[in-house]
GROMACS .gro file of C-alpha atoms in nm:
model
  257
    1MET     CA    1   6.887  -1.597  -0.627
    2SER     CA    2   7.162  -1.428  -0.827
    3ASP     CA    3   7.104  -1.171  -1.101
    4SER     CA    4   7.258  -1.411  -1.354
    5LEU     CA    5   7.011  -1.683  -1.253
    6ALA     CA    6   6.726  -1.435  -1.271
    7ALA     CA    7   6.826  -1.332  -1.623
    8SER     CA    8   6.869  -1.687  -1.754
    9SER     CA    9   6.542  -1.795  -1.591
   10PHE     CA   10   6.356  -1.507  -1.751
   11GLN     CA   11   6.489  -1.605  -2.092
   12SER     CA   12   6.408  -1.973  -2.045
   13LEU     CA   13   6.053  -1.885  -1.951
   14HIS     CA   14   5.993  -1.730  -2.290
   15LEU     CA   15   6.183  -1.996  -2.482
   16GLN     CA   16   5.970  -2.274  -2.334
   17ALA     CA   17   5.637  -2.099  -2.308
   18ASP     CA   18   5.475  -2.360  -2.534
   19THR     CA   19   5.446  -2.615  -2.250
   20PRO     CA   20   5.104  -2.587  -2.083
   21GLY     CA   21   4.995  -2.765  -1.769
   22ARG     CA   22   5.261  -2.665  -1.521
   23VAL     CA   23   5.152  -2.578  -1.167
   24LEU     CA   24   5.207  -2.207  -1.116
   25VAL     CA   25   5.355  -2.129  -0.772
   26LEU     CA   26   5.362  -1.759  -0.683
   27ASP     CA   27   5.535  -1.549  -0.416
   28SER     CA   28   5.708  -1.212  -0.389
   29GLY     CA   29   6.053  -1.372  -0.357
   30VAL     CA   30   6.201  -1.710  -0.273
   31GLY     CA   31   5.972  -1.787   0.021
   32GLY     CA   32   5.735  -1.993  -0.190
   33LEU     CA   33   6.016  -2.235  -0.263
   34SER     CA   34   5.936  -2.385   0.079
   35VAL     CA   35   5.594  -2.474  -0.066
   36GLN     CA   36   5.740  -2.586  -0.397
   37ARG     CA   37   5.964  -2.847  -0.233
   38GLU     CA   38   5.661  -2.998  -0.057
   39ILE     CA   39   5.466  -3.004  -0.383
   40LYS     CA   40   5.753  -3.199  -0.535
   41GLN     CA   41   5.714  -3.454  -0.256
   42ALA     CA   42   5.340  -3.483  -0.311
   43LEU     CA   43   5.347  -3.466  -0.694
   44PRO     CA   44   5.702  -3.568  -0.790
   45GLU     CA   45   5.639  -3.582  -1.165
   46ALA     CA   46   5.451  -3.253  -1.193
   47GLY     CA   47   5.608  -2.966  -1.384
   48LEU     CA   48   5.621  -2.646  -1.181
   49LEU     CA   49   5.652  -2.284  -1.285
   50TYR     CA   50   5.778  -2.074  -0.994
   51LEU     CA   51   5.700  -1.703  -1.021
   52ALA     CA   52   5.921  -1.493  -0.795
   53ASP     CA   53   5.767  -1.146  -0.808
   54ARG     CA   54   6.078  -0.970  -0.682
   55ALA     CA   55   5.972  -0.630  -0.815
   56ALA     CA   56   5.688  -0.633  -0.561
   57PHE     CA   57   5.883  -0.772  -0.262
   58PRO     CA   58   5.763  -0.776   0.012
   59TYR     CA   59   5.390  -0.818  -0.034
   60GLY     CA   60   5.336  -0.734   0.333
   61ASP     CA   61   5.422  -0.369   0.271
   62TRP     CA   62   5.153  -0.316   0.007
   63ASP     CA   63   4.815  -0.151   0.044
   64ALA     CA   64   4.554  -0.428   0.038
   65GLY     CA   65   4.361  -0.300  -0.263
   66GLU     CA   66   4.670  -0.226  -0.468
   67LEU     CA   67   4.820  -0.567  -0.394
   68CYS     CA   68   4.501  -0.746  -0.496
   69GLU     CA   69   4.491  -0.553  -0.824
   70HIS     CA   70   4.860  -0.614  -0.891
   71LEU     CA   71   4.839  -0.988  -0.831
   72SER     CA   72   4.520  -1.032  -1.030
   73LYS     CA   73   4.679  -0.867  -1.334
   74LEU     CA   74   5.003  -1.061  -1.292
   75VAL     CA   75   4.842  -1.403  -1.256
   76ARG     CA   76   4.601  -1.334  -1.541
   77SER     CA   77   4.891  -1.242  -1.771
   78VAL     CA   78   5.104  -1.545  -1.681
   79SER     CA   79   4.806  -1.781  -1.697
   80GLU     CA   80   4.708  -1.661  -2.044
   81ALA     CA   81   5.063  -1.730  -2.164
   82TRP     CA   82   5.118  -2.061  -1.985
   83SER     CA   83   4.777  -2.225  -1.926
   84PRO     CA   84   4.870  -2.371  -1.584
   85SER     CA   85   4.688  -2.673  -1.446
   86ALA     CA   86   4.660  -2.506  -1.105
   87VAL     CA   87   4.774  -2.192  -0.924
   88VAL     CA   88   4.928  -2.195  -0.575
   89VAL     CA   89   4.949  -1.860  -0.399
   90ALA     CA   90   5.245  -1.941  -0.174
   91CYS     CA   91   5.208  -1.634   0.046
   92ASN     CA   92   4.989  -1.582   0.351
   93THR     CA   93   4.951  -1.207   0.302
   94ALA     CA   94   4.851  -1.241  -0.063
   95SER     CA   95   4.618  -1.533   0.003
   96THR     CA   96   4.414  -1.337   0.257
   97LEU     CA   97   4.339  -1.086  -0.020
   98VAL     CA   98   4.346  -1.229  -0.368
   99LEU     CA   99   4.201  -1.582  -0.373
  100GLU     CA  100   3.843  -1.473  -0.444
  101SER     CA  101   3.957  -1.251  -0.730
  102LEU     CA  102   4.171  -1.523  -0.890
  103ARG     CA  103   3.896  -1.781  -0.864
  104SER     CA  104   3.657  -1.543  -1.040
  105PHE     CA  105   3.849  -1.559  -1.368
  106LEU     CA  106   4.060  -1.876  -1.355
  107LYS     CA  107   3.913  -2.208  -1.460
  108VAL     CA  108   4.171  -2.416  -1.272
  109PRO     CA  109   4.208  -2.482  -0.897
  110VAL     CA  110   4.354  -2.199  -0.691
  111VAL     CA  111   4.518  -2.308  -0.364
  112GLY     CA  112   4.606  -2.049  -0.103
  113THR     CA  113   4.823  -2.032   0.205
  114VAL     CA  114   4.671  -1.949   0.542
  115PRO     CA  115   4.820  -1.939   0.893
  116ALA     CA  116   4.815  -2.286   1.050
  117ILE     CA  117   4.605  -2.177   1.346
  118LYS     CA  118   4.382  -2.485   1.350
  119PRO     CA  119   4.676  -2.731   1.363
  120ALA     CA  120   4.841  -2.523   1.635
  121ALA     CA  121   4.524  -2.529   1.844
  122GLN     CA  122   4.517  -2.906   1.806
  123GLN     CA  123   4.884  -2.960   1.886
  124THR     CA  124   4.945  -2.721   2.175
  125ARG     CA  125   4.954  -2.876   2.519
  126SER     CA  126   4.991  -2.553   2.714
  127GLY     CA  127   4.714  -2.363   2.538
  128VAL     CA  128   4.966  -2.091   2.457
  129PHE     CA  129   5.102  -2.053   2.107
  130ALA     CA  130   5.228  -1.784   1.872
  131VAL     CA  131   5.150  -1.687   1.515
  132LEU     CA  132   5.466  -1.545   1.360
  133ALA     CA  133   5.372  -1.366   1.038
  134THR     CA  134   5.406  -1.042   0.848
  135PRO     CA  135   5.230  -0.733   0.984
  136GLY     CA  136   4.989  -0.756   0.691
  137THR     CA  137   4.884  -1.112   0.774
  138VAL     CA  138   4.851  -1.040   1.145
  139LYS     CA  139   4.610  -0.751   1.095
  140ARG     CA  140   4.385  -0.917   0.836
  141ASP     CA  141   4.027  -0.998   0.939
  142TYR     CA  142   4.085  -1.344   0.790
  143THR     CA  143   4.345  -1.423   1.058
  144GLN     CA  144   4.122  -1.293   1.335
  145ASP     CA  145   3.830  -1.499   1.206
  146MET     CA  146   4.045  -1.815   1.210
  147ILE     CA  147   4.130  -1.753   1.574
  148VAL     CA  148   3.762  -1.714   1.661
  149ASP     CA  149   3.673  -2.030   1.467
  150PHE     CA  150   3.955  -2.262   1.574
  151ALA     CA  151   4.124  -2.127   1.887
  152PRO     CA  152   3.883  -1.908   2.084
  153ASP     CA  153   3.997  -2.041   2.422
  154HIS     CA  154   4.371  -2.026   2.360
  155HIS     CA  155   4.619  -1.755   2.445
  156ILE     CA  156   4.778  -1.652   2.117
  157ALA     CA  157   5.069  -1.415   2.064
  158LEU     CA  158   5.017  -1.249   1.727
  159VAL     CA  159   5.362  -1.134   1.614
  160GLY     CA  160   5.396  -0.918   1.305
  161ALA     CA  161   5.764  -0.946   1.212
  162SER     CA  162   5.880  -0.677   0.972
  163GLY     CA  163   6.223  -0.811   0.875
  164LEU     CA  164   6.215  -1.191   0.870
  165ALA     CA  165   6.132  -1.228   0.501
  166ALA     CA  166   6.435  -1.017   0.411
  167LEU     CA  167   6.653  -1.230   0.641
  168ALA     CA  168   6.531  -1.542   0.460
  169GLU     CA  169   6.610  -1.381   0.126
  170ASP     CA  170   6.960  -1.307   0.256
  171LYS     CA  171   7.011  -1.668   0.360
  172MET     CA  172   6.889  -1.807   0.029
  173ALA     CA  173   7.121  -1.570  -0.155
  174GLY     CA  174   7.418  -1.693   0.050
  175ARG     CA  175   7.463  -1.373   0.250
  176GLY     CA  176   7.415  -1.531   0.593
  177VAL     CA  177   7.166  -1.448   0.869
  178ASP     CA  178   7.190  -1.169   1.125
  179LEU     CA  179   7.115  -1.376   1.436
  180GLY     CA  180   7.086  -1.069   1.658
  181ARG     CA  181   6.811  -0.924   1.443
  182LEU     CA  182   6.646  -1.264   1.409
  183LYS     CA  183   6.636  -1.301   1.788
  184GLN     CA  184   6.471  -0.961   1.824
  185GLU     CA  185   6.207  -1.048   1.564
  186ILE     CA  186   6.101  -1.378   1.723
  187ALA     CA  187   6.131  -1.276   2.091
  188PRO     CA  188   5.762  -1.169   2.124
  189CYS     CA  189   5.657  -1.525   2.034
  190PHE     CA  190   5.784  -1.658   2.365
  191VAL     CA  191   5.538  -1.567   2.640
  192GLU     CA  192   5.413  -1.708   2.968
  193LYS     CA  193   5.047  -1.701   3.071
  194ASP     CA  194   4.907  -1.839   3.397
  195GLY     CA  195   5.210  -2.057   3.451
  196GLN     CA  196   5.206  -2.190   3.094
  197ARG     CA  197   5.431  -2.082   2.812
  198THR     CA  198   5.445  -2.091   2.434
  199ASP     CA  199   5.490  -2.445   2.305
  200CYS     CA  200   5.403  -2.397   1.936
  201VAL     CA  201   5.494  -2.127   1.684
  202VAL     CA  202   5.300  -2.102   1.359
  203LEU     CA  203   5.524  -2.000   1.069
  204GLY     CA  204   5.280  -1.760   0.904
  205CYS     CA  205   5.499  -1.668   0.607
  206THR     CA  206   5.643  -1.908   0.351
  207HIS     CA  207   5.984  -1.744   0.388
  208TYR     CA  208   6.012  -1.843   0.754
  209PRO     CA  209   6.073  -2.220   0.721
  210PHE     CA  210   6.410  -2.136   0.565
  211LEU     CA  211   6.505  -1.977   0.898
  212GLN     CA  212   6.370  -2.255   1.120
  213GLU     CA  213   6.711  -2.401   1.199
  214GLU     CA  214   6.843  -2.063   1.315
  215MET     CA  215   6.525  -1.983   1.507
  216ALA     CA  216   6.540  -2.312   1.693
  217ARG     CA  217   6.901  -2.245   1.783
  218ILE     CA  218   6.836  -1.904   1.941
  219ALA     CA  219   6.490  -1.969   2.091
  220PRO     CA  220   6.475  -1.933   2.472
  221TRP     CA  221   6.312  -2.276   2.500
  222PRO     CA  222   6.212  -2.559   2.263
  223VAL     CA  223   5.884  -2.525   2.071
  224THR     CA  224   5.708  -2.699   1.785
  225TRP     CA  225   5.746  -2.499   1.465
  226ILE     CA  226   5.438  -2.545   1.244
  227ASP     CA  227   5.499  -2.511   0.870
  228PRO     CA  228   5.181  -2.507   0.654
  229ALA     CA  229   5.361  -2.612   0.334
  230PRO     CA  230   5.294  -2.988   0.360
  231ALA     CA  231   4.921  -2.922   0.403
  232ILE     CA  232   4.922  -2.691   0.100
  233ALA     CA  233   5.085  -2.960  -0.111
  234ARG     CA  234   4.835  -3.221   0.005
  235ARG     CA  235   4.547  -2.989  -0.083
  236LEU     CA  236   4.688  -2.927  -0.428
  237ALA     CA  237   4.721  -3.301  -0.487
  238GLN     CA  238   4.353  -3.341  -0.394
  239VAL     CA  239   4.213  -3.074  -0.627
  240VAL     CA  240   4.439  -3.066  -0.934
  241ASP     CA  241   4.336  -3.254  -1.247
  242LYS     CA  242   4.613  -3.512  -1.277
  243ASP     CA  243   4.540  -3.556  -1.648
  244ALA     CA  244   4.607  -3.185  -1.708
  245LEU     CA  245   4.947  -3.180  -1.538
  246ALA     CA  246   5.259  -3.125  -1.743
  247ILE     CA  247   5.475  -3.428  -1.663
  248GLY     CA  248   5.852  -3.455  -1.665
  249CYS     CA  249   5.923  -3.083  -1.702
  250ASP     CA  250   6.208  -2.913  -1.523
  251ASP     CA  251   6.120  -2.645  -1.270
  252LEU     CA  252   6.146  -2.292  -1.402
  253PHE     CA  253   6.197  -1.969  -1.213
  254PHE     CA  254   6.035  -1.656  -1.348
  255VAL     CA  255   6.176  -1.344  -1.186
  256THR     CA  256   6.029  -1.001  -1.254
  257ASN     CA  257   6.274  -0.712  -1.255
   0.00000   0.00000   0.00000
């Protein structure tokens, strides 16, 4: 996203802040746009307000307590100004921390993003799959609990990639992708265990689907890439009050500086 787009989007946010009922979609950069496009498929007429919190990018580098406090204040402020019909936290790292806090003061549905461990456990044929996420998501108790609940008998490579979100930001800004660095980041996903090898990779960050084409190209063997965005959109469609949705509004992009 260019600086000129960021500036014009910031201005348009304030000029049109009298339109309540948009779905607020939140991430630290452009990663949540992968969720937004699926929401548009599920709720094509819904107005969306996309909040790209670039000043805090990447969320995975934050202390857990400080990130929770930051996001709670940010969402409270935007919600008071905009009165959204629902809030979608389009970030795995943030969702493992902030959902309970947001639900304590918001009166609208709050939909989070969690690693698609259950679908991977259902889809894998080899019993070996990888969760490719940020270091923050990988180390959260929430992720470990999901493994215990849904995939206790599987061999799972938990891969905390430190640079993939930045590579996705580069691609979305038109700067291209460093394939050598990308290959290094995803290499730990591809493992062999007892004669079986990785056949599914969970994309545990909303930035990563934007790199799926490049990852598939450089992967040592074919795998199923599991993107949670469609499931997030379906969940939103189930819980949002359709009568409260702003209809026919253009998408807006709110970028903090």
